[in-house]
Amino acid sequence: MSADNNVIISVKDLKKYYNDGEVKALDGVTTDIKKGEVVVVIGPSGSGKSTFLRSLNLLERPTGGTITFEGSDIMAPSTDINKLRQKMGMVFQHFNLFPHLTILRNMTIAPMKLNGLSKEDAEKKALSLLERVGLADRAKAYPSQLSGGQKQRIAIVRALAMDPEVMLFDEPTSALDPEMVGEVLDVMKNLAKAGMTMVCVTHEMGFAREVGTRVIFMDCGRIIEENTPEQIFTNPQNERLKSFLQKVL
Amino acid sequence: MSDQSNLPVQEPALVNKAKKANLILVFGILSVLFSIIPLAGIVFAILAFCLFAKNRSARTLMKAEVGKTLAIIGIFVNIIASAIELLFYPLNNPPSWLSVLRSDFLASSFWIDFENNFISEKRYLYIFKGLGVTFEVTFFAVLLGIALGVIVALVRSSYDTLKEEMRGGFGKGLLWFFNKLCGVYLTVIRGTPVVVQLMIIYFVIFASSNNKILVAVLAFGINSGAYVAEIIRGGIMSIDRGQFEAGRSLGFGYVRTMAFIIIPQAFKTVLPALANEFIVLIKETSVSGYVGLQELTKGGDIIRSRTYSAFMPLIAVAIIYLVIVMFFSWLVSLLERRLKNSER
Ligand SMILES: Nc1ncnc2c1ncn2[C@@H]1O[C@H](COP(=O)(O)OP(=O)(O)O)[C@@H](O)[C@H]1O
Ligand SMILES: [Mg+2]
């Protein structure tokens, strides 16, 4: 039992194959995510970043390997996957707000139905979260009435309303107009500073530098290099990472 | 919070537009209500039309659209009511031209035919009662069809989504079985004519029962369910996969994600198609005569067999179907517009 007490998620030799092994989206990924870490995952398109992230809360079922969350195997038949997902908030590239519900309802539906919060308590909490991201005045609006940046900020606080222990971000700013990227990154930075454990797939290298505690570079379904942002950006070792950084920086 | 501070002030043009639309609606309603009084309804209808023609902006509002259609209905009802009153309203001293008109009309072959087909021996009752039966069968068949359709659609789309996620075992086997069962149901029902299904249910399955309405409701409900199932499944599949994933990632299980997130959205998109299914069913029930159910078509046909004149009763039946279908189609178009508006 040499496991560090601070490790929340431990991934060992994770594999995900498609088409009977023809496509190896993940080909043996091993890493630990510790409490309070902000892990930034970078890599070219198709390198398996989304698959890795989505395996963590079992939106994708891995073909092999193990994932433990707070010490217990999440793929064990006895694990309640829905309970587990409540502890991992997820933010998607395309927001995925519920268009038939108001912003407030988007944020209160899960706490009310899953945590048994009263309507009052859930709304109070939602409103204070909305205030944190400067959108309290849009509580009664529908998602279609918001800009992309606003939608993504709502998606983040919707996930936060469940009090997750980890937040997973899959390219949260990639679908946004450039002028809206900043407002979403600001929310994420504040979240990181508040001590949230985060795993972020992103192409925002500035964000990785500023708040990332560790950067993972993936290619062809594997972790090629893993280090502090400093080291990754100023002293990359692997050739593929070097050429990738040349393209994106 | 800047809740109230920057709400847009209602523009005067907008208020004006809404007022005009309300006025059109009121005139439309009045034109129908006053159609008993000869020509009065027409005046209101014309007022509604003028307003509708002059105010391009108000036309976009649903109320104006409803008002205009009511005005059209008002004109038709008014013309018919006026004609009936002109010919039959009891007067002590009718002017001589009216007396001539009335006696000419009563002697005309149209009236003799009409009287013979609909009035003598209260034959209009075949039409009225038949219409009632048509509505009754259609209404309950639609309810049954939607209930069946939702269940079948859920089984089939659950199987599609869950077959990878579920671990083997009893639950998966059960779902597999129900999925196959639903597949057979869809193939059989959509592969055979509804009349044949109706006759099988009446003469084979319910051979001992004589409740023809129940049989018709079952036959058309079961038939409609197959089509409704595919409509609803299409609606469920049309919802972006991200919605499902967002629901699951918040911690909702499959059932709750469907119930709170997917079904409400899917239902909204398929509502017009479901309403259309109702319209189709109204016409389809016209084959119920095959098992001796006296609905609208059979009613007209009975009159034909009594009076030996085909034109009047069959045309009357056709007109009634046409009016009903046009009316409900219009309601569906309003519904579609409404749903489109609410999406933005
Ligand atoms: N459902 C799927 N079926 C087949 N191949 C897939 C599927 N999902 C992802 N892949 C493949 O897996 C690889 C990794 O995809 P992904 O994790 O989305 O990459 P990234 O997020 O880094 O762009 C890609 O080659 C992609 O084509
Ligand atoms: Mg991706």
XYZ file of C-alpha atoms and ligand atoms in Angstrom:
621
model
C 0.000 0.000 0.000
C 2.345 2.644 -1.177
C -0.488 4.747 -2.599
C -0.260 8.428 -1.835
C -3.196 9.465 0.308
C -3.741 12.494 -1.858
C -4.402 10.520 -5.016
C -8.049 10.836 -6.092
C -7.965 9.091 -9.441
C -5.478 6.417 -10.308
C -5.350 5.188 -13.913
C -3.403 2.060 -14.813
C -2.697 0.758 -18.306
C -5.983 2.133 -19.612
C -6.984 0.850 -23.049
C -9.883 1.662 -25.331
C -10.123 -0.068 -28.690
C -12.670 0.505 -31.414
C -13.597 -1.818 -34.278
C -12.076 -4.916 -32.636
C -8.745 -3.308 -31.952
C -8.334 -1.670 -35.323
C -8.489 1.777 -33.727
C -6.546 2.138 -30.494
C -7.974 5.338 -29.039
C -6.162 4.635 -25.746
C -3.214 2.306 -25.781
C -2.044 1.906 -22.210
C -2.386 5.144 -20.247
C -1.078 5.267 -16.675
C -1.210 8.295 -14.407
C -2.356 9.495 -10.980
C -4.403 12.588 -10.313
C -3.932 14.121 -6.878
C -6.212 16.298 -4.868
C -6.003 19.968 -5.840
C -4.087 19.294 -9.029
C -4.913 21.069 -12.271
C -3.900 18.590 -14.951
C -3.899 19.963 -18.471
C -4.069 17.392 -21.269
C -2.726 18.502 -24.643
C -2.066 16.720 -27.899
C -2.993 16.637 -31.572
C -6.531 15.913 -32.686
C -7.391 12.223 -32.503
C -4.695 11.480 -29.945
C -7.214 10.117 -27.429
C -7.618 13.106 -25.102
C -11.429 13.006 -25.082
C -11.477 9.246 -24.790
C -9.164 9.468 -21.772
C -11.298 12.123 -20.094
C -14.575 10.362 -20.852
C -13.229 7.089 -19.517
C -12.677 8.694 -16.130
C -16.426 8.926 -15.533
C -17.203 5.923 -17.717
C -18.973 7.799 -20.496
C -16.726 5.456 -22.463
C -16.249 1.898 -21.238
C -12.534 1.067 -21.329
C -11.437 -2.083 -23.102
C -8.759 -2.787 -20.517
C -6.832 -1.416 -17.553
C -8.112 -0.080 -14.263
C -9.357 3.212 -12.890
C -9.677 3.725 -9.165
C -11.496 6.656 -7.662
C -10.753 7.361 -4.002
C -9.322 3.895 -3.710
C -12.153 1.860 -5.210
C -12.243 0.278 -8.637
C -14.870 2.129 -10.656
C -15.356 -0.722 -13.104
C -16.223 -3.206 -10.380
C -19.797 -4.478 -10.764
C -20.607 -3.262 -7.250
C -19.770 0.367 -8.058
C -22.773 2.671 -8.413
C -21.755 4.540 -11.515
C -24.387 7.242 -11.033
C -23.140 8.036 -7.529
C -19.616 8.166 -8.874
C -20.521 10.578 -11.650
C -22.066 12.934 -9.109
C -18.577 13.397 -7.713
C -17.108 14.203 -11.120
C -18.474 17.276 -12.839
C -18.083 17.320 -16.604
C -17.999 20.257 -19.005
C -18.372 19.608 -22.718
C -17.132 21.403 -25.793
C -20.693 22.059 -26.941
C -22.058 23.043 -23.511
C -24.966 20.584 -23.634
C -27.281 22.752 -21.577
C -30.845 21.454 -21.474
C -32.666 23.721 -23.956
C -36.141 22.981 -22.598
C -35.272 24.176 -19.085
C -34.465 27.621 -17.719
C -30.943 28.346 -16.532
C -32.093 27.993 -12.940
C -33.804 24.688 -13.639
C -30.739 23.457 -15.539
C -28.803 24.014 -12.329
C -31.320 22.757 -9.794
C -32.688 19.641 -11.477
C -29.807 17.353 -10.519
C -29.333 18.591 -6.916
C -33.085 18.319 -6.333
C -33.672 14.929 -7.924
C -30.402 13.298 -6.932
C -29.333 14.936 -3.657
C -32.834 15.524 -2.382
C -32.312 19.251 -1.931
C -35.471 21.279 -1.460
C -36.390 23.638 -4.278
C -35.564 26.586 -2.036
C -32.135 25.347 -1.053
C -31.279 24.286 -4.584
C -32.265 27.668 -5.986
C -30.405 29.549 -3.305
C -27.295 27.592 -4.079
C -27.757 27.995 -7.835
C -28.191 31.734 -7.484
C -25.056 32.130 -5.418
C -23.145 30.122 -8.028
C -24.632 32.255 -10.779
C -23.528 35.339 -8.938
C -20.009 33.986 -8.811
C -19.930 33.877 -12.615
C -21.828 37.142 -13.034
C -24.973 35.656 -14.538
C -27.476 35.935 -11.713
C -29.714 38.160 -13.850
C -30.121 35.372 -16.426
C -31.564 32.809 -14.027
C -34.978 32.888 -15.696
C -33.642 32.855 -19.265
C -33.478 29.827 -21.551
C -30.163 28.573 -22.941
C -31.050 29.717 -26.463
C -31.096 33.300 -25.183
C -27.447 33.199 -24.079
C -24.153 33.706 -25.884
C -21.704 30.831 -26.190
C -19.498 32.164 -23.416
C -22.477 32.548 -21.113
C -23.660 29.035 -21.939
C -20.304 27.565 -21.040
C -20.149 29.491 -17.767
C -23.599 28.110 -16.943
C -22.468 24.602 -17.869
C -19.583 24.947 -15.413
C -21.750 26.105 -12.522
C -24.369 23.480 -13.367
C -21.706 20.859 -12.734
C -20.519 22.699 -9.616
C -24.034 22.651 -8.182
C -23.519 18.942 -7.479
C -20.469 19.709 -5.296
C -18.129 17.496 -7.305
C -14.685 16.559 -6.078
C -13.156 16.617 -9.540
C -14.036 18.663 -12.609
C -13.412 17.316 -16.097
C -13.237 19.758 -19.008
C -13.221 18.604 -22.631
C -12.078 21.522 -24.781
C -14.444 23.952 -23.045
C -13.405 26.925 -25.169
C -12.995 25.295 -28.584
C -16.525 26.023 -29.756
C -16.428 29.655 -28.660
C -15.883 32.840 -30.601
C -12.436 34.190 -29.684
C -13.787 37.151 -27.731
C -15.651 34.793 -25.371
C -12.758 32.492 -24.542
C -11.458 34.800 -21.832
C -14.619 34.879 -19.731
C -14.748 31.074 -19.588
C -11.043 30.726 -18.813
C -11.435 33.268 -15.999
C -14.088 31.103 -14.378
C -11.820 28.076 -14.707
C -8.859 29.961 -13.267
C -10.880 31.057 -10.257
C -11.997 27.497 -9.770
C -8.395 26.295 -9.877
C -7.329 28.940 -7.384
C -10.141 27.858 -5.083
C -8.470 24.462 -4.913
C -10.686 22.384 -7.208
C -9.118 19.257 -8.664
C -9.343 19.649 -12.437
C -8.507 17.672 -15.552
C -8.675 19.928 -18.601
C -8.311 18.994 -22.229
C -7.557 22.303 -23.901
C -5.556 24.070 -26.558
C -5.218 27.179 -24.391
C -1.519 27.056 -23.613
C -1.714 30.314 -21.672
C -4.166 28.674 -19.300
C -1.917 25.625 -18.965
C 1.038 27.836 -18.059
C -0.813 30.045 -15.649
C -2.821 27.612 -13.544
C -1.751 24.135 -14.625
C 0.161 22.119 -12.037
C 0.986 19.420 -14.556
C 0.754 19.023 -18.318
C 0.185 15.683 -20.040
C 1.071 15.425 -23.716
C -0.751 12.629 -25.534
C -0.282 11.164 -28.990
C -1.621 7.977 -30.581
C -3.460 6.963 -27.427
C -0.434 7.224 -25.141
C 1.082 9.669 -22.723
C 4.255 10.763 -24.444
C 5.476 13.309 -21.944
C 4.261 14.490 -18.567
C 5.758 17.337 -16.558
C 5.257 20.737 -14.983
C 4.096 23.427 -17.419
C 7.486 25.111 -17.027
C 9.366 22.055 -18.165
C 6.901 21.174 -20.930
C 6.971 24.595 -22.524
C 10.583 25.628 -21.967
C 12.307 22.282 -22.055
C 10.306 19.729 -24.063
C 12.083 16.415 -24.516
C 10.109 14.426 -27.074
C 10.320 15.332 -30.775
C 6.573 14.995 -31.287
C 5.903 17.363 -28.400
C 8.399 19.836 -29.824
C 6.780 19.864 -33.230
C 3.307 20.012 -31.650
C 4.291 23.029 -29.566
C 5.786 24.713 -32.603
C 2.438 24.429 -34.334
C 0.280 25.706 -31.493
C 2.438 28.381 -29.895
C -28.040 41.943 -9.671
C -29.297 44.086 -12.509
C -32.637 42.378 -12.706
C -35.012 45.168 -13.627
C -32.658 47.917 -14.694
C -32.083 47.070 -18.346
C -35.281 45.371 -19.393
C -36.226 46.640 -22.833
C -39.121 49.080 -22.673
C -42.118 47.816 -24.652
C -41.996 49.682 -27.906
C -45.151 51.525 -28.950
C -45.129 49.822 -32.362
C -45.127 46.469 -30.626
C -48.028 47.377 -28.375
C -49.933 48.676 -31.377
C -49.282 45.443 -33.278
C -50.587 43.369 -30.381
C -53.684 45.558 -30.108
C -54.466 45.165 -33.813
C -54.045 41.413 -33.581
C -56.422 41.315 -30.612
C -58.956 43.320 -32.595
C -58.723 40.915 -35.530
C -59.310 38.029 -33.144
C -62.345 39.742 -31.578
C -63.879 40.490 -34.984
C -63.256 36.921 -36.056
C -65.049 35.570 -32.980
C -67.911 38.012 -33.455
C -68.301 37.007 -37.099
C -68.883 33.416 -36.032
C -71.162 34.324 -33.114
C -73.296 36.666 -35.207
C -73.637 34.325 -38.151
C -77.163 33.469 -36.945
C -78.230 37.002 -37.830
C -78.208 37.310 -41.615
C -75.284 39.375 -42.911
C -74.241 40.678 -39.465
C -71.485 38.086 -39.229
C -70.242 39.023 -42.681
C -69.748 42.622 -41.568
C -67.501 41.517 -38.714
C -65.679 39.129 -41.013
C -64.993 41.920 -43.487
C -63.736 44.146 -40.668
C -61.378 41.370 -39.603
C -60.145 40.906 -43.185
C -59.545 44.644 -43.677
C -57.496 44.854 -40.506
C -55.603 41.733 -41.475
C -54.853 43.056 -44.961
C -53.789 46.509 -43.775
C -51.512 45.517 -40.891
C -48.668 43.512 -42.282
C -46.831 43.415 -38.981
C -49.810 42.197 -36.975
C -50.213 39.270 -39.373
C -47.215 37.552 -37.875
C -49.026 37.178 -34.556
C -50.910 33.991 -33.923
C -54.001 35.810 -32.654
C -54.372 37.601 -35.985
C -54.046 34.302 -37.838
C -56.718 32.699 -35.642
C -58.988 35.719 -36.085
C -58.655 35.599 -39.864
C -59.496 31.894 -40.011
C -62.490 32.390 -37.717
C -63.666 35.131 -40.074
C -63.486 32.704 -43.011
C -65.456 30.139 -41.015
C -67.876 32.936 -40.025
C -68.548 33.820 -43.658
C -69.322 30.223 -44.609
C -71.566 29.628 -41.610
C -73.229 32.962 -42.221
C -74.037 32.264 -45.862
C -75.513 28.880 -44.986
C -77.435 30.219 -41.996
C -78.758 33.162 -44.006
C -79.949 30.882 -46.768
C -81.700 28.587 -44.305
C -83.375 31.493 -42.568
C -84.399 33.050 -45.854
C -86.058 29.825 -46.912
C -87.507 28.570 -43.647
C -87.821 31.335 -41.057
C -91.568 31.478 -40.199
C -93.017 34.832 -41.220
C -96.655 35.963 -40.880
C -96.795 37.864 -44.148
C -93.847 37.016 -46.334
C -93.453 39.327 -49.349
C -94.701 37.747 -52.529
C -91.227 37.290 -54.070
C -90.162 35.370 -50.980
C -93.232 33.154 -51.085
C -92.458 32.313 -54.692
C -88.834 31.642 -53.881
C -89.777 29.399 -51.008
C -92.332 27.342 -52.926
C -89.934 27.043 -55.895
C -87.235 25.812 -53.577
C -89.448 23.287 -51.883
C -90.366 21.909 -55.313
C -86.786 21.779 -56.581
C -85.167 18.404 -57.129
C -82.272 19.444 -54.819
C -84.609 19.904 -51.891
C -86.623 16.776 -52.630
C -83.427 14.783 -52.785
C -82.101 16.438 -49.636
C -85.303 15.876 -47.717
C -85.485 12.283 -48.815
C -81.894 11.541 -47.834
C -81.528 13.420 -44.604
C -84.808 14.598 -43.160
C -87.457 11.984 -43.742
C -87.283 9.207 -41.151
C -84.676 11.333 -39.356
C -81.978 9.922 -41.578
C -79.620 12.719 -40.555
C -79.233 10.744 -37.347
C -77.127 8.193 -39.271
C -74.723 11.000 -40.071
C -74.690 12.567 -36.599
C -74.450 9.353 -34.670
C -71.899 8.062 -37.143
C -69.820 11.181 -36.671
C -69.956 10.661 -32.917
C -68.774 7.079 -33.299
C -65.986 8.177 -35.651
C -64.728 10.666 -33.074
C -65.060 8.202 -30.226
C -63.118 5.487 -31.998
C -60.458 7.911 -33.241
C -59.977 9.543 -29.842
C -59.481 6.341 -27.885
C -57.482 4.726 -30.670
C -55.086 7.679 -30.619
C -54.666 7.366 -26.844
C -54.004 3.659 -27.153
C -51.689 4.267 -30.109
C -49.634 6.842 -28.226
C -49.386 4.624 -25.147
C -48.263 1.648 -27.231
C -46.017 3.795 -29.386
C -44.207 5.331 -26.421
C -43.598 1.916 -24.862
C -42.349 0.368 -28.092
C -40.169 3.378 -28.903
C -38.654 3.294 -25.417
C -37.923 -0.414 -25.584
C -36.296 -0.107 -28.980
C -34.201 2.962 -28.265
C -33.255 1.646 -24.808
C -32.025 -1.519 -26.400
C -29.974 0.441 -28.921
C -28.335 2.547 -26.195
C -27.997 -0.007 -23.448
C -26.883 -3.089 -25.343
C -23.255 -2.011 -25.060
C -23.482 -0.592 -21.573
C -25.355 -3.415 -19.884
C -23.546 -6.369 -18.479
C -25.012 -9.676 -19.643
C -27.617 -11.426 -17.580
C -31.304 -11.501 -16.944
C -32.016 -7.798 -17.485
C -30.237 -7.726 -20.793
C -31.944 -10.936 -21.908
C -35.325 -9.505 -21.019
C -34.636 -6.296 -22.919
C -33.418 -8.320 -25.891
C -36.646 -10.327 -25.818
C -38.896 -7.266 -25.636
C -36.902 -5.575 -28.363
C -37.440 -8.573 -30.657
C -41.126 -8.648 -29.725
C -41.474 -4.979 -30.644
C -39.671 -5.630 -33.911
C -42.154 -8.364 -34.802
C -45.071 -6.096 -33.842
C -43.813 -3.297 -36.100
C -43.171 -5.631 -39.030
C -46.529 -7.376 -38.839
C -48.633 -4.259 -38.273
C -46.946 -2.160 -40.900
C -46.834 -5.057 -43.342
C -50.559 -5.794 -43.427
C -53.581 -3.651 -44.329
C -55.458 -2.123 -41.418
C -58.777 -3.510 -42.720
C -57.421 -7.025 -42.502
C -56.183 -6.377 -38.969
C -59.589 -5.017 -38.048
C -61.387 -8.053 -39.427
C -58.987 -10.471 -37.737
C -59.534 -8.787 -34.395
C -63.307 -8.781 -34.857
C -63.956 -12.148 -36.475
C -61.080 -14.187 -35.059
C -59.859 -12.797 -31.762
C -63.057 -11.237 -30.451
C -65.401 -13.629 -32.218
C -67.545 -13.974 -29.129
C -67.798 -10.289 -28.259
C -70.101 -7.883 -30.010
C -68.585 -4.640 -28.788
C -67.731 -3.175 -32.157
C -66.458 0.121 -30.797
C -64.012 -1.674 -28.516
C -62.824 -3.815 -31.404
C -62.337 -0.774 -33.626
C -60.471 1.102 -30.880
C -58.192 -1.880 -30.362
C -57.582 -2.433 -34.056
C -56.870 1.192 -34.919
C -54.984 1.798 -31.674
C -52.722 -1.192 -32.211
C -52.247 -0.186 -35.819
C -51.532 3.434 -35.008
C -49.131 2.419 -32.218
C -46.734 0.992 -34.784
C -46.547 4.260 -36.674
C -46.453 6.365 -33.508
C -43.575 4.212 -32.215
C -41.471 5.067 -35.232
C -42.391 8.752 -34.983
C -41.357 8.864 -31.326
C -38.209 6.824 -31.889
C -37.269 9.280 -34.601
C -37.869 12.092 -32.122
C -35.684 10.452 -29.485
C -32.909 9.840 -32.006
C -33.099 13.421 -33.216
C -32.038 14.686 -29.784
C -28.324 15.462 -29.695
C -26.291 12.725 -28.004
C -24.657 15.413 -25.891
C -27.954 15.888 -24.051
C -27.892 12.277 -22.981
C -24.257 12.496 -21.922
C -24.867 15.698 -19.986
C -27.694 14.008 -18.090
C -25.623 10.923 -17.348
C -22.560 12.939 -16.320
C -24.618 14.804 -13.723
C -25.405 11.436 -12.186
C -28.832 10.676 -13.623
C -29.387 7.029 -14.488
C -30.660 5.936 -17.861
C -34.337 6.075 -16.926
C -34.185 9.501 -15.308
C -32.120 10.937 -18.135
C -34.798 9.761 -20.549
C -37.622 11.043 -18.362
C -36.247 14.492 -17.479
C -34.020 15.334 -20.420
C -34.687 13.348 -23.576
C -38.421 12.590 -23.670
C -39.591 16.172 -22.993
C -37.456 17.440 -25.856
C -38.355 14.571 -28.173
C -42.051 14.986 -27.452
C -41.924 18.618 -28.441
C -40.353 17.833 -31.791
C -42.828 15.064 -32.633
C -46.004 16.778 -31.439
C -47.030 17.955 -34.937
C -46.361 14.485 -36.374
C -48.491 12.936 -33.612
C -51.295 15.373 -34.344
C -51.056 14.386 -37.990
C -51.389 10.762 -36.985
C -54.709 11.724 -35.366
C -55.859 13.285 -38.638
C -54.847 10.206 -40.611
C -56.681 8.000 -38.158
C -59.946 9.935 -38.528
C -59.988 8.967 -42.190
C -58.744 5.433 -41.592
C -61.643 4.586 -39.282
C -63.905 4.867 -42.337
C -63.249 1.188 -43.060
C -64.926 0.158 -39.787
C -68.021 -0.670 -41.800
C -66.291 -3.955 -42.642
C -67.141 -5.191 -39.163
C -70.523 -3.502 -39.162
C -69.616 -0.526 -37.004
C -71.907 2.388 -37.866
C -69.501 5.283 -38.051
C -69.725 8.244 -40.397
C -68.993 6.458 -43.670
C -71.223 3.518 -42.842
C -73.941 5.996 -41.824
C -73.813 7.618 -45.231
C -73.761 4.207 -46.870
C -76.846 3.074 -44.939
C -78.719 6.143 -46.151
C -77.618 5.318 -49.694
C -78.940 1.775 -49.371
C -82.297 3.057 -48.075
C -82.879 5.870 -50.559
C -81.061 4.437 -53.570
C -79.488 7.811 -54.166
C -75.727 7.868 -53.825
C -74.840 11.470 -54.527
C -76.254 13.296 -51.503
C -75.218 11.030 -48.651
C -71.741 10.257 -49.970
C -70.954 13.859 -50.867
C -72.209 14.922 -47.432
C -69.897 12.390 -45.793
C -66.978 13.561 -47.916
C -67.615 17.201 -47.020
C -67.743 16.379 -43.325
C -64.407 14.549 -43.464
C -62.899 17.383 -45.459
C -64.032 20.047 -42.988
C -62.758 18.050 -40.023
C -59.412 17.341 -41.641
C -58.979 20.942 -42.736
C -59.789 22.172 -39.260
C -57.359 19.864 -37.501
C -54.654 20.475 -40.106
C -55.031 24.149 -39.391
C -54.663 23.497 -35.657
C -51.507 21.491 -36.366
C -50.052 24.326 -38.416
C -50.715 26.709 -35.513
C -49.031 24.249 -33.182
C -46.008 23.982 -35.455
C -45.714 27.738 -35.601
C -45.976 28.002 -31.885
C -43.243 25.416 -31.338
C -41.006 27.104 -33.869
C -41.473 30.472 -32.188
C -40.661 29.092 -28.766
C -37.327 27.777 -30.034
C -36.039 31.058 -31.433
N -17.023 5.800 -31.400
C -15.841 5.653 -32.037
N -15.707 4.702 -32.990
C -14.528 4.545 -33.642
N -13.439 5.304 -33.413
C -13.517 6.275 -32.484
C -14.726 6.498 -31.757
N -14.523 7.532 -30.901
C -13.245 7.920 -31.082
N -12.643 7.183 -32.031
C -11.242 7.300 -32.493
O -10.422 7.297 -31.358
C -9.351 8.191 -31.539
C -9.252 9.147 -30.363
O -10.357 10.020 -30.371
P -10.532 11.205 -29.327
O -10.345 10.680 -27.970
O -11.840 11.866 -29.611
O -9.345 12.181 -29.706
P -9.108 13.705 -29.302
O -10.123 14.091 -28.286
O -7.716 13.741 -28.776
O -9.216 14.496 -30.553
C -9.544 8.883 -32.852
O -8.727 8.251 -33.823
C -10.992 8.634 -33.157
O -11.190 8.556 -34.542
Mg -11.637 15.604 -28.379
